PDB file of C-alpha atoms in Angstrom:
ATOM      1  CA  UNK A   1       2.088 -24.435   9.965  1.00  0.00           C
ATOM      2  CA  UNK A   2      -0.393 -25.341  12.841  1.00  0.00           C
ATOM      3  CA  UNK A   3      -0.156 -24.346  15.770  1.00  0.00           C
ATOM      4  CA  UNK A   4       1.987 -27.077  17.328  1.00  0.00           C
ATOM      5  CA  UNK A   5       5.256 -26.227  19.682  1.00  0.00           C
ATOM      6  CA  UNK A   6       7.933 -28.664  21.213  1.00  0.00           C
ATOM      7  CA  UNK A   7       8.046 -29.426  24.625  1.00  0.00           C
ATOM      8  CA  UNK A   8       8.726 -25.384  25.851  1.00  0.00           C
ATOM      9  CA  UNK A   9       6.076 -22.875  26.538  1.00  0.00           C
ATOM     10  CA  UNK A  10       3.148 -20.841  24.210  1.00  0.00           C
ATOM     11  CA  UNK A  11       2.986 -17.498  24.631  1.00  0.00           C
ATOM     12  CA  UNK A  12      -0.427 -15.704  23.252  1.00  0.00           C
ATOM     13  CA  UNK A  13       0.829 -12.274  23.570  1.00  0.00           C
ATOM     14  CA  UNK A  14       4.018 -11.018  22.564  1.00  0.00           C
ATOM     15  CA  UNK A  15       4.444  -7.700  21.601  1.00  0.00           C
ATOM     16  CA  UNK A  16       8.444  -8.243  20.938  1.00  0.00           C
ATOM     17  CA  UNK A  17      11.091  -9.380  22.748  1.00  0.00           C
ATOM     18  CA  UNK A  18      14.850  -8.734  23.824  1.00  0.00           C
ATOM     19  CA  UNK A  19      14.739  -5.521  22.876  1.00  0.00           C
ATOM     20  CA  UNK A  20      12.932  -5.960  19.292  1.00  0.00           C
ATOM     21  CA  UNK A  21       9.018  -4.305  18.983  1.00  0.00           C
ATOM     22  CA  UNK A  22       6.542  -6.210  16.477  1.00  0.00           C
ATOM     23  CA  UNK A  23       4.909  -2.798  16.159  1.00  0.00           C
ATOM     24  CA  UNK A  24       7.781  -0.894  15.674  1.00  0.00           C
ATOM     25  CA  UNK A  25       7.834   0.279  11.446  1.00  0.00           C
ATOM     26  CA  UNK A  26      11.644  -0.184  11.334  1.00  0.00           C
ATOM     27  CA  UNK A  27      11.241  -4.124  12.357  1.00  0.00           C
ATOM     28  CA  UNK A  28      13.836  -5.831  10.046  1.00  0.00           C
ATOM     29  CA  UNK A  29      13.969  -9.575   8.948  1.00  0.00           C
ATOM     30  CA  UNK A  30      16.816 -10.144  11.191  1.00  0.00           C
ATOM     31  CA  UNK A  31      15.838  -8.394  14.438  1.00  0.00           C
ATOM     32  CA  UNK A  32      12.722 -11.081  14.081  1.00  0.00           C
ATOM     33  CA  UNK A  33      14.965 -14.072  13.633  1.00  0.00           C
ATOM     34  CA  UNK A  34      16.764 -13.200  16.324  1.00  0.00           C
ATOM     35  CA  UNK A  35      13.735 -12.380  18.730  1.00  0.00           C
ATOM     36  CA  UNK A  36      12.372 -16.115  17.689  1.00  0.00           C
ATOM     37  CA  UNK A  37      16.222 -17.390  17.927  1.00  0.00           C
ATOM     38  CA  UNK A  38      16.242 -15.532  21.711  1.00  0.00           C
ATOM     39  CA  UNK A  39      12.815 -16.902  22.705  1.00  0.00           C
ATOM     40  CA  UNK A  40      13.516 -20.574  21.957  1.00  0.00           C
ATOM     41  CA  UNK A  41      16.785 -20.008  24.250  1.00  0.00           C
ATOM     42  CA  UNK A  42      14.813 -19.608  26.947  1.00  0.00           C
ATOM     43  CA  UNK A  43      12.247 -21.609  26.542  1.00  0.00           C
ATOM     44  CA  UNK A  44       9.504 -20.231  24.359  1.00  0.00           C
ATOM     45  CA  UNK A  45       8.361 -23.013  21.492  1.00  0.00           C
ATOM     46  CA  UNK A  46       5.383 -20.762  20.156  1.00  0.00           C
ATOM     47  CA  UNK A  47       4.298 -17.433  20.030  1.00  0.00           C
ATOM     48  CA  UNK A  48       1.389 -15.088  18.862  1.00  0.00           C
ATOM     49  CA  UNK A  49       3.018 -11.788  17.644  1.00  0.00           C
ATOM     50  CA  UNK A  50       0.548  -9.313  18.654  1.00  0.00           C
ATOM     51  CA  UNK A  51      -0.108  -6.292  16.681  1.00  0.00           C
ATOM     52  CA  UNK A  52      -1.844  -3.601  19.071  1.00  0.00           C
ATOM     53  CA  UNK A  53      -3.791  -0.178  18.266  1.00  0.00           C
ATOM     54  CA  UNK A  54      -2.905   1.553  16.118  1.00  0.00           C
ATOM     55  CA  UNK A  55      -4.672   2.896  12.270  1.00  0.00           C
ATOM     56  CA  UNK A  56      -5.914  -0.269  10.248  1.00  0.00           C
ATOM     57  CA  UNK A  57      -3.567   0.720   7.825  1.00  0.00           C
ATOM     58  CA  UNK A  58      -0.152   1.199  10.133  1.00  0.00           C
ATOM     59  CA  UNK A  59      -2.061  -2.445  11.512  1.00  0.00           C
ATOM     60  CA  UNK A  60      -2.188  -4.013   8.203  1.00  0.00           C
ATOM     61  CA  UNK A  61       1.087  -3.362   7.061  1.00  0.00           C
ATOM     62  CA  UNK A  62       2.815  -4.442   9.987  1.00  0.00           C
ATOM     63  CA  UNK A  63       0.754  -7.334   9.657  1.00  0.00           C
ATOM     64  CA  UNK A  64       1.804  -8.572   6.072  1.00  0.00           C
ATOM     65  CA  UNK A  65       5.243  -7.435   6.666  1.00  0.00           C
ATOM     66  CA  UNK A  66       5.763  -9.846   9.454  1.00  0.00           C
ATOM     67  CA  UNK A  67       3.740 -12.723   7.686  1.00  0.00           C
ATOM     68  CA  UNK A  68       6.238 -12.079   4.520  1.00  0.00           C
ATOM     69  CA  UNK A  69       9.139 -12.091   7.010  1.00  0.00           C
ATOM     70  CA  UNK A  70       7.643 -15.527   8.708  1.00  0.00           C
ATOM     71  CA  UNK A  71       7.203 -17.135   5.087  1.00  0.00           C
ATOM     72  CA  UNK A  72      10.536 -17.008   4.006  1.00  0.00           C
ATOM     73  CA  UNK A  73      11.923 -18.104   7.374  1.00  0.00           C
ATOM     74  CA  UNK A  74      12.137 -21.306   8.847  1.00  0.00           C
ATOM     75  CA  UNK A  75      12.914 -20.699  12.277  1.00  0.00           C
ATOM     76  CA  UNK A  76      10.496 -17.516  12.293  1.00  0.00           C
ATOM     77  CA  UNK A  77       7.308 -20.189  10.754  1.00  0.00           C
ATOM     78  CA  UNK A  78       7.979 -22.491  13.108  1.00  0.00           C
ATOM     79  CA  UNK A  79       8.674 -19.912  16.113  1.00  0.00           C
ATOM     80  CA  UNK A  80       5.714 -17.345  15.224  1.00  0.00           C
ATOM     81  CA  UNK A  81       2.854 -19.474  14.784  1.00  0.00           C
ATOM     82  CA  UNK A  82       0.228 -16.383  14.553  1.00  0.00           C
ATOM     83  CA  UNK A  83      -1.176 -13.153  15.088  1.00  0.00           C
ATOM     84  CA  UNK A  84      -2.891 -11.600  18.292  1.00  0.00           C
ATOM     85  CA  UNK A  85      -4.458  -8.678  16.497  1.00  0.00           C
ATOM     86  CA  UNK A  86      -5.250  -6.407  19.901  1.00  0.00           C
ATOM     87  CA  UNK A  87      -8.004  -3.586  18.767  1.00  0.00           C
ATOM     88  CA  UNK A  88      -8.381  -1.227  17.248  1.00  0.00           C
ATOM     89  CA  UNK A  89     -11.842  -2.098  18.027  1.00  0.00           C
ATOM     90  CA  UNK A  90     -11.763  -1.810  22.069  1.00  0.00           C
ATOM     91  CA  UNK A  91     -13.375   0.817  24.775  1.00  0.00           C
ATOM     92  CA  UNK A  92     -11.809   3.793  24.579  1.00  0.00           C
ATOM     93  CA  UNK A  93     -13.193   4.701  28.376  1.00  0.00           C
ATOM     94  CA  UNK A  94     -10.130   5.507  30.698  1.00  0.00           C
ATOM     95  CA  UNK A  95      -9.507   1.917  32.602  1.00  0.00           C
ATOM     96  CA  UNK A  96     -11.122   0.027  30.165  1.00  0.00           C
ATOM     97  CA  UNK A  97      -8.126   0.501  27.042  1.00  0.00           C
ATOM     98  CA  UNK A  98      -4.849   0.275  29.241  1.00  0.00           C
ATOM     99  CA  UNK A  99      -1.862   1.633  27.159  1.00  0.00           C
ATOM    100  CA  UNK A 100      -4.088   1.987  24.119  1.00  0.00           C
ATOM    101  CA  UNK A 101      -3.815   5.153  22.053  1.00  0.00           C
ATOM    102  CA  UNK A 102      -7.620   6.715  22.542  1.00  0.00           C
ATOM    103  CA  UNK A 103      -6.883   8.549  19.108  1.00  0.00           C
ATOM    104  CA  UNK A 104      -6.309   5.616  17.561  1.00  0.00           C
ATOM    105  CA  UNK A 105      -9.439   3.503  19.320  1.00  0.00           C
ATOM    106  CA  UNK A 106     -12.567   3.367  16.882  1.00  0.00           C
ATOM    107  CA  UNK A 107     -15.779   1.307  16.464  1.00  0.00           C
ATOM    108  CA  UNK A 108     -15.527  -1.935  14.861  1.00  0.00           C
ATOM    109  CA  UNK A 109     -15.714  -1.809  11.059  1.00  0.00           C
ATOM    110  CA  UNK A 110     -16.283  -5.005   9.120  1.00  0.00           C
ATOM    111  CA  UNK A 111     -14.520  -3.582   6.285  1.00  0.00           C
ATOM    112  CA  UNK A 112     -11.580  -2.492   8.309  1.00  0.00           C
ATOM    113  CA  UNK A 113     -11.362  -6.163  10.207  1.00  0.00           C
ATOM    114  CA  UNK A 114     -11.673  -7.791   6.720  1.00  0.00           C
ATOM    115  CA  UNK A 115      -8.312  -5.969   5.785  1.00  0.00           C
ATOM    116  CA  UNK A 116      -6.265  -6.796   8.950  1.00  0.00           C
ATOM    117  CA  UNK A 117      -7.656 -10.286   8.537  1.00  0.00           C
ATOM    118  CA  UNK A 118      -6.328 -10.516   4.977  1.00  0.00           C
ATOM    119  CA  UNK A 119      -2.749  -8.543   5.897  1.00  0.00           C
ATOM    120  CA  UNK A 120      -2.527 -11.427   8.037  1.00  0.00           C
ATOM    121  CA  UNK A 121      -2.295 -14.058   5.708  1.00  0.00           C
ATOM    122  CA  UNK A 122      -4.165 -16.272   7.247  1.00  0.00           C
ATOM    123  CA  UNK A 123      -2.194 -16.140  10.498  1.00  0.00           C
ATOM    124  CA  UNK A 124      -4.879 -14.780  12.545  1.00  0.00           C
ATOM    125  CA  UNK A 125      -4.936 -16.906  16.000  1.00  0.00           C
ATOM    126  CA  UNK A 126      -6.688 -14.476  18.333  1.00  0.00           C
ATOM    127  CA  UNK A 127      -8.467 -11.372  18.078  1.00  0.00           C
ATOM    128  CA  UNK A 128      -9.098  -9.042  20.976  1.00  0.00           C
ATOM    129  CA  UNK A 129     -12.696  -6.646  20.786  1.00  0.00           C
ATOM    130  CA  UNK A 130     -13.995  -5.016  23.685  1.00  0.00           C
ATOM    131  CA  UNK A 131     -17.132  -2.281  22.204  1.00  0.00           C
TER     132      UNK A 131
END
């Protein structure tokens, strides 16, 4: 699925929606449907989900549990049409990370980005590093 939407809006940064978090562990199948049901209501064709700071493995798994969700729903595919992966890789100077957990802020790891990157099953859109 490209990246293609129908005549609404593209949002490139949604953390969740309606009440439902993307980075929350207890996300369920049909709190996701719902969110993508909910955001096509009013008026959202396309979203990135975006997966924020936290440890690459929390990250990861988040990640491929979403992409498994997405793959096995049709509404979700054609609602979430990628991944915002925000950090863990940012500035951890006061100002600079926002809302970003400092403990969980560390320096950019090819390794580690390999992993999310894979998690993500090839839904990466956008990436967001800031050394």
């Amino acid at each position: 699925m490209g990246m293609e939407t129908d005549k609404g809006y593209f949002d490139l940064q949604v953390n969740g929606y309606m009440g439902v978090d993307f980075n929350g562990d207890g996300l369920s199948a049909a709190q996701l449907h719902q969110a993508c049901s909910d955001m096509r209501s009013h008026g959202v064709d396309g979203f990135l989900a975006t997966i924020t700071t936290d440890s690459p493995d929390k990250m990861a798994g988040r990640l491929a549990k979403i992409a498994a969700m997405r793959a096995s729903d049709t509404l979700v595919a054609r609602t979430l049409v990628g991944f915002h992966i925000e950090g863990p890789f940012i500035n951890e100077t006061p100002g600079y990370r926002g809302c970003h957990p400092v403990a969980a802020i560390e320096p950019a790891s090819p390794d580690k980005m390999n992993r999310l990157l894979d998690a993500a099953a090839g839904l990466t859109r956008m990436v967001t590093l800031a050394p």
